Coordinates of C-alpha atoms in Angstrom, one line a residue:
M1 CA -10.8 23.8 50.9
D2 CA -13.2 26.2 49.2
P3 CA -16.5 24.8 48.0
V4 CA -17.3 25.0 44.3
K5 CA -20.4 24.4 42.0
N6 CA -20.5 23.2 38.5
F7 CA -21.6 25.8 35.9
G8 CA -21.5 28.6 38.5
F9 CA -21.3 31.5 36.0
V10 CA -23.1 34.6 37.3
T11 CA -23.6 38.2 36.1
V12 CA -23.0 41.1 38.4
S13 CA -26.0 43.4 38.0
A14 CA -24.3 46.8 38.1
G15 CA -20.9 48.6 38.0
Y16 CA -18.9 49.0 41.2
D17 CA -15.9 51.0 42.3
A18 CA -12.7 49.6 43.8
S19 CA -14.0 49.8 47.4
A20 CA -17.4 48.1 47.0
T21 CA -17.8 45.1 49.4
S22 CA -21.5 44.3 48.6
I23 CA -22.6 43.2 45.2
V24 CA -25.9 42.1 43.6
L25 CA -26.1 39.3 41.0
S26 CA -28.7 39.0 38.3
S27 CA -32.0 37.8 39.6
G28 CA -31.9 34.2 40.8
Q29 CA -28.2 33.6 40.1
G30 CA -27.3 33.4 43.7
L31 CA -28.6 29.8 43.5
L32 CA -25.7 29.0 41.1
L33 CA -23.1 29.6 43.9
P34 CA -22.4 27.8 47.2
D35 CA -23.8 29.1 50.5
P36 CA -20.8 31.0 52.0
V37 CA -21.9 30.4 55.5
V38 CA -23.1 26.8 55.3
D39 CA -20.6 25.5 52.7
G40 CA -17.8 27.9 53.5
A41 CA -16.3 31.1 52.0
Y42 CA -15.0 30.9 48.4
N43 CA -13.1 32.8 45.8
L44 CA -14.5 34.1 42.4
P45 CA -12.7 35.7 39.5
W46 CA -14.6 39.0 38.5
Y47 CA -13.9 40.3 35.0
D48 CA -15.3 42.2 32.0
S49 CA -16.9 39.6 29.8
T50 CA -18.0 42.0 27.1
N51 CA -14.5 43.0 26.1
Y52 CA -12.6 39.9 27.2
N53 CA -13.7 36.3 26.5
N54 CA -10.7 35.1 28.5
P55 CA -10.6 36.5 32.0
A56 CA -6.8 36.3 31.9
D57 CA -6.8 38.9 29.2
D58 CA -8.7 41.5 31.3
P59 CA -6.0 43.8 32.8
N60 CA -8.5 44.7 35.6
V61 CA -9.5 41.1 36.4
E62 CA -9.8 40.5 40.2
I63 CA -10.4 37.7 42.5
V64 CA -12.7 38.3 45.4
R65 CA -13.8 36.2 48.3
V66 CA -17.5 35.7 49.1
I67 CA -18.0 35.6 52.9
G68 CA -21.7 36.1 53.3
P69 CA -24.5 36.4 53.9
A70 CA -26.0 33.0 54.7
G71 CA -28.2 31.4 52.0
T72 CA -28.1 31.5 48.2
G73 CA -29.6 35.0 47.7
D74 CA -28.4 37.4 45.0
T75 CA -26.7 39.9 47.3
K76 CA -23.1 38.8 48.3
T77 CA -20.6 40.3 50.8
I78 CA -17.1 40.2 49.4
V79 CA -13.5 40.8 50.4
R80 CA -11.6 42.4 47.5
A81 CA -8.1 41.9 46.0
Q82 CA -7.5 38.2 46.7
E83 CA -4.7 35.9 45.6
G84 CA -2.4 38.7 44.5
T85 CA -4.9 40.7 42.5
S86 CA -5.8 44.3 42.9
A87 CA -9.1 45.9 43.7
T88 CA -10.3 47.7 40.5
S89 CA -13.4 49.5 39.4
K90 CA -15.9 47.4 37.5
N91 CA -18.0 50.1 35.8
T92 CA -16.9 50.4 32.2
T93 CA -19.8 51.7 30.1
D94 CA -21.8 49.0 28.2
S95 CA -19.7 46.2 29.7
T96 CA -21.1 43.2 31.4
Y97 CA -19.2 41.8 34.4
K98 CA -19.2 38.2 35.3
M99 CA -18.0 35.9 38.0
F100 CA -17.6 32.1 38.0
S101 CA -17.1 29.3 40.5
G102 CA -14.0 27.2 39.7
A103 CA -10.5 26.4 40.6
T104 CA -8.1 29.2 41.3
A105 CA -4.5 29.1 42.4
K106 CA -5.8 28.9 46.0
T107 CA -7.8 25.8 45.2
I108 CA -4.7 24.0 43.9
T109 CA -2.7 25.1 46.9
D110 CA -5.5 23.9 49.2
I111 CA -5.5 20.5 47.5
L112 CA -1.7 20.2 47.9
D113 CA -1.9 21.1 51.5
L114 CA -4.6 18.7 52.4
T115 CA -3.9 16.3 55.3
F116 CA -6.1 13.5 56.4
P117 CA -6.3 12.0 59.9
A118 CA -5.0 8.4 59.9
D119 CA -8.4 7.1 60.9
Q120 CA -9.8 8.5 57.6
I121 CA -7.4 6.6 55.4
E122 CA -8.8 3.2 54.5
V123 CA -6.8 0.0 54.0
S124 CA -7.7 -3.0 51.9
T125 CA -10.2 -5.2 53.7
I126 CA -12.3 -8.3 53.4
G127 CA -15.9 -7.6 54.5
T128 CA -16.3 -5.1 57.3
P129 CA -13.5 -5.9 59.8
T130 CA -13.0 -4.1 63.1
Y131 CA -9.7 -2.7 62.2
D132 CA -10.0 -1.0 58.8
D133 CA -7.8 2.2 58.7
M134 CA -4.3 3.4 59.0
Q135 CA -4.7 4.5 62.6
D136 CA -5.7 0.9 63.5
F137 CA -2.5 -0.3 61.8
M138 CA -0.5 2.3 63.6
N139 CA -2.0 1.0 66.8
L140 CA -0.5 -2.4 66.1
K141 CA 3.0 -1.0 66.7
S142 CA 4.6 -1.2 70.1
S143 CA 5.4 1.9 72.0
G144 CA 9.1 2.6 71.7
I145 CA 12.1 4.7 70.6
I146 CA 12.5 6.0 67.1
A147 CA 15.7 8.1 67.8
G148 CA 17.5 9.6 70.8
G149 CA 16.9 8.8 74.5
I150 CA 20.5 8.1 75.3
I151 CA 21.4 7.8 78.9
S152 CA 24.7 9.4 80.0
D153 CA 26.6 10.2 83.2
S154 CA 26.0 13.7 84.4
G155 CA 28.2 13.3 87.5
A156 CA 27.6 12.9 91.3
G157 CA 25.7 9.7 90.7
Q158 CA 23.1 11.3 88.5
I159 CA 22.3 10.9 84.8
D160 CA 21.0 12.8 81.8
V161 CA 18.7 11.5 79.1
S162 CA 19.0 13.1 75.6
A163 CA 16.1 14.4 73.6
G164 CA 14.4 11.8 71.5
K165 CA 11.5 10.8 69.3
G166 CA 9.1 7.9 69.7
I167 CA 5.6 6.6 69.6
I168 CA 3.4 5.7 72.6
K169 CA 0.0 4.5 73.4
M170 CA -2.6 6.6 75.3
S171 CA -3.7 3.8 77.6
D172 CA -2.2 0.5 78.8
T173 CA -4.1 -1.7 76.2
V174 CA -2.7 -3.3 73.1
M175 CA -4.9 -1.5 70.6
S176 CA -5.0 1.9 72.3
E177 CA -4.5 4.9 70.0
T178 CA -0.8 5.2 69.3
K179 CA 0.7 8.7 68.9
S180 CA 4.0 10.1 67.6
F181 CA 5.9 12.5 69.9
D182 CA 9.2 14.1 70.8
W183 CA 10.7 14.6 74.2
S184 CA 13.2 17.1 75.5
L185 CA 16.6 16.6 77.1
T186 CA 16.2 15.7 80.8
E187 CA 19.2 16.5 83.0
N188 CA 20.5 15.5 86.5
I189 CA 18.1 12.7 87.2
V190 CA 18.6 11.4 90.8
L191 CA 19.0 7.7 91.3
T192 CA 18.6 5.4 94.3
D193 CA 22.1 4.4 95.5
A194 CA 23.3 0.8 95.5
L195 CA 20.4 -0.4 93.3
V196 CA 19.6 -0.8 89.6
S197 CA 17.3 1.9 88.3
Y198 CA 15.2 1.4 85.2
V199 CA 14.8 4.5 83.0
Y200 CA 11.7 4.8 80.9
I201 CA 9.3 7.1 79.1
D202 CA 5.8 7.6 80.7
Y203 CA 2.8 8.8 78.7
N204 CA 1.9 11.1 81.6
A205 CA -1.6 12.0 80.5
G206 CA -0.4 13.2 77.1
S207 CA 2.8 15.0 78.2
P208 CA 5.4 12.3 78.0
I209 CA 8.3 12.5 80.5
V210 CA 11.4 10.6 81.4
A211 CA 10.8 8.5 84.6
V212 CA 12.8 6.2 86.8
T213 CA 11.9 3.1 88.9
I214 CA 13.8 0.5 90.9
D215 CA 11.0 -2.1 90.2
R216 CA 10.9 -3.0 86.5
T217 CA 7.6 -4.9 86.9
T218 CA 5.8 -1.5 87.4
I219 CA 6.6 -0.3 83.9
E220 CA 3.5 -0.7 81.9
Q221 CA 3.5 -2.8 78.7
Y222 CA 1.9 -0.2 76.4
R223 CA 1.7 3.3 77.9
Q224 CA 5.4 3.3 78.9
F225 CA 8.6 2.0 77.4
T226 CA 12.1 1.5 78.6
L227 CA 15.3 3.5 77.7
G228 CA 17.8 1.5 79.7
R229 CA 19.1 0.6 83.1
V230 CA 21.6 2.2 85.5
C231 CA 23.4 0.9 88.6
R232 CA 24.5 3.6 91.0
N233 CA 27.3 3.1 93.5
G234 CA 27.9 6.4 95.3
T235 CA 28.9 8.9 92.7
E236 CA 29.7 6.2 90.1
V237 CA 27.1 4.9 87.6
K238 CA 27.1 2.0 85.3
I239 CA 24.8 2.5 82.3
I240 CA 23.3 0.1 79.8
N241 CA 21.3 1.8 77.0
S242 CA 18.9 -1.1 76.4
G243 CA 15.7 0.6 75.5
T244 CA 12.8 -0.5 73.3
Q245 CA 14.1 0.2 69.8
I246 CA 11.3 -0.1 67.2
T247 CA 12.9 1.2 64.0
D248 CA 13.9 -1.2 61.3
H249 CA 12.9 -4.1 63.5
D250 CA 12.8 -6.8 60.8
R251 CA 16.3 -6.0 59.6
E252 CA 17.7 -5.7 63.1
T253 CA 16.2 -9.1 64.0
H254 CA 17.7 -10.7 60.9
E255 CA 21.2 -9.2 61.7
R256 CA 20.9 -10.5 65.3
L257 CA 20.2 -14.0 64.0
I258 CA 23.0 -13.8 61.4
H259 CA 25.4 -13.3 64.3
R260 CA 24.2 -16.5 65.8
G261 CA 25.2 -18.4 62.6
I262 CA 23.4 -21.3 61.0
Q263 CA 20.9 -22.8 63.4
H264 CA 19.3 -26.2 63.4
A265 CA 15.5 -26.2 63.4
D266 CA 14.3 -29.7 62.5
G267 CA 15.4 -33.0 61.0
A268 CA 18.9 -33.5 59.6
V269 CA 19.5 -36.5 61.9
V270 CA 22.8 -38.2 61.2
S271 CA 23.0 -42.0 61.7
E272 CA 25.3 -44.9 60.8
T273 CA 24.5 -47.2 57.9
G274 CA 26.3 -49.9 55.8
T275 CA 30.0 -50.3 56.4
R276 CA 31.4 -47.0 57.8
N277 CA 28.8 -45.1 55.8
I278 CA 26.6 -42.3 57.2
A279 CA 23.0 -41.2 56.5
S280 CA 21.2 -38.0 57.2
T281 CA 17.5 -37.3 57.1
A282 CA 16.0 -34.2 55.4
G283 CA 16.1 -31.2 57.6
I284 CA 15.5 -27.5 58.1
L285 CA 18.3 -25.1 59.0
Y286 CA 18.1 -21.2 59.3
L287 CA 20.6 -18.5 58.6
G288 CA 19.1 -15.2 59.8
N289 CA 15.4 -15.3 58.7
N290 CA 16.2 -17.5 55.8
Q291 CA 15.1 -21.2 55.8
L292 CA 17.8 -23.6 54.4
P293 CA 16.1 -27.0 53.7
T294 CA 18.4 -30.0 53.4
I295 CA 17.7 -33.3 51.5
S296 CA 18.2 -36.8 52.8
Q297 CA 21.6 -38.3 52.2
D298 CA 22.9 -42.0 52.4
T299 CA 26.5 -42.7 51.5
S300 CA 25.9 -46.5 51.4
G301 CA 24.2 -45.8 48.1
T302 CA 25.2 -43.2 45.5
D303 CA 25.6 -40.2 47.8
L304 CA 29.1 -39.0 48.8
M305 CA 30.4 -36.9 51.6
T306 CA 33.1 -34.2 51.4
R307 CA 36.1 -34.8 53.8
W308 CA 38.4 -31.9 54.7
Y309 CA 41.9 -32.5 56.0
H310 CA 45.4 -31.0 56.1
S311 CA 48.0 -31.8 53.4
G312 CA 51.3 -30.2 53.9
G313 CA 49.7 -27.8 56.4
T314 CA 47.1 -26.7 53.9
W315 CA 43.4 -27.5 54.0
T316 CA 42.3 -29.8 51.1
S317 CA 39.2 -32.0 50.5
S318 CA 38.1 -35.2 48.8
T319 CA 34.8 -37.0 48.3
N320 CA 34.2 -40.3 50.0
A321 CA 31.5 -42.8 50.7
Q322 CA 33.0 -44.2 53.9
I323 CA 34.5 -42.9 57.1
D324 CA 38.3 -43.4 57.0
N325 CA 39.5 -45.7 59.8
T326 CA 43.1 -45.7 58.8
Y327 CA 44.3 -42.1 59.0
Y328 CA 43.8 -39.1 61.3
D329 CA 44.7 -35.4 60.7
D330 CA 47.5 -34.3 62.9
G331 CA 47.1 -30.6 61.9
T332 CA 49.7 -30.9 59.1
N333 CA 49.1 -34.2 57.2
L334 CA 47.1 -37.4 57.3
T335 CA 48.9 -39.8 59.7
E336 CA 48.3 -43.5 60.3
L337 CA 46.2 -44.2 63.4
G338 CA 48.2 -47.3 64.4
T339 CA 46.9 -50.3 66.3
G340 CA 44.3 -49.9 69.1
R341 CA 43.5 -46.2 68.2
Y342 CA 40.5 -44.5 66.7
G343 CA 39.8 -41.3 64.8
V344 CA 37.2 -38.7 65.4
H345 CA 35.3 -37.2 62.5
W346 CA 33.3 -34.0 62.8

């Protein structure tokens, strides 16, 4: 982005034609502008200040770029007709011509186009921790697949791996710098016959490639990541796309646990109490990533249990304090147990 200086209004000492590329400022005013070599080149509007208080009103206003020489002297080397303006003569009789340091359209565009390396974007910290920027937080991510990398049968006992996107670490250490990258389609990969081959991405000194091994233990934890596995039997291949998927990991983990249903974590111990009553201690269950705490229950007191059974072939329920030792559910109705029999309650 171009350098600027506050109050950088300067007067050009003499008139110039449309081809002039060296100008002289009023004595000492070069100090009011940035050094074009040390600070960088910059743009200045150049206009007739005698006849136009507002530079935008001057039909011959021009933006020039100051490119030299080094220092803050009064002589400046310029490039004419910047930012869509035209080179015009600045030699109207009795007119004073000025330039000023300030924001132009280029300045705004430069600001909008600014990008900052991740290691220059700070995160909220306590004190002065070792890991304090966005690159550090990026480095916490595992290497893996963002999209693509699908293994498919290409015939003759070989495979293709589709183009993909991912992130990968530069060295095989947990906090190594992690980089985003794409890889290209890789075709007709040769596999070892009668063995399982593990397909993976290798960092490969900064030029990631698809690689294959028959020994999964050789795949590095951080600088490489898996795409899947393939068993070759002659010209036939059996493929499992089981790579290291890293996108939407929290949601995917939750959904996987949902498929497992409600799971017991702690407590909720059921015991017998009173006369055919049951008790249960407080406990913790989980559904997905959600904790479901339960309270203690004792049906020998004021608590009740809900009993489900068939009536006329339809599920129905009732609340009870005791386990029924008289009837059992035959799948259609409650039926007497009879002498010497017992019922099972779930």
